[in-house]
Amino acid sequence: PRELVLETACGTPQGGKICIYADGITEKHLIAEITLTPDFKTAHWNDFTPLSAPIKKKLTGKHRIIFSVNGLGFCNLKHWYVR
């Protein structure tokens, strides 16, 4: 897999970031990140759109995946996958 895709509904008037980690929440565990610009928004809470980011580290086996959403606004995650 080369990228991680999130199906999400977001609204971040001042911008923000979605960070995806494997097995811990430190810089060394960061596997992907998506920057949300202030102009990015979906129509409403259930209006999902795909966002993607390249995967920075190769992972094999089982891992605990952690999503951290930073910024003001809302983010509703429907599902995620790798491709």
Phi, psi and omega in degrees: 000141182246340179216155178252133182241132176248132170264109189218156170245125185222155170211113183227089186301334178250010182086171180180192183210141171250118179253137181242126184240158173239118171071010177172165182244070172224168181303324181289343179265354183293124180248340178195156175210145180235124177269130178258116180281157181302332181275355179278126174198149173262166186296323180200181186305328182249022176262088188274144176221148180280137172235139182229158178211145176293146177277125185276338183227144176280129179240143172227157179079197181270142178215154173269118182261131184238131178251129178237120181253123181241138179128169179269143179128213181224157175210118181246110182268119179277306175195172179218159178201167176247150176215000000 
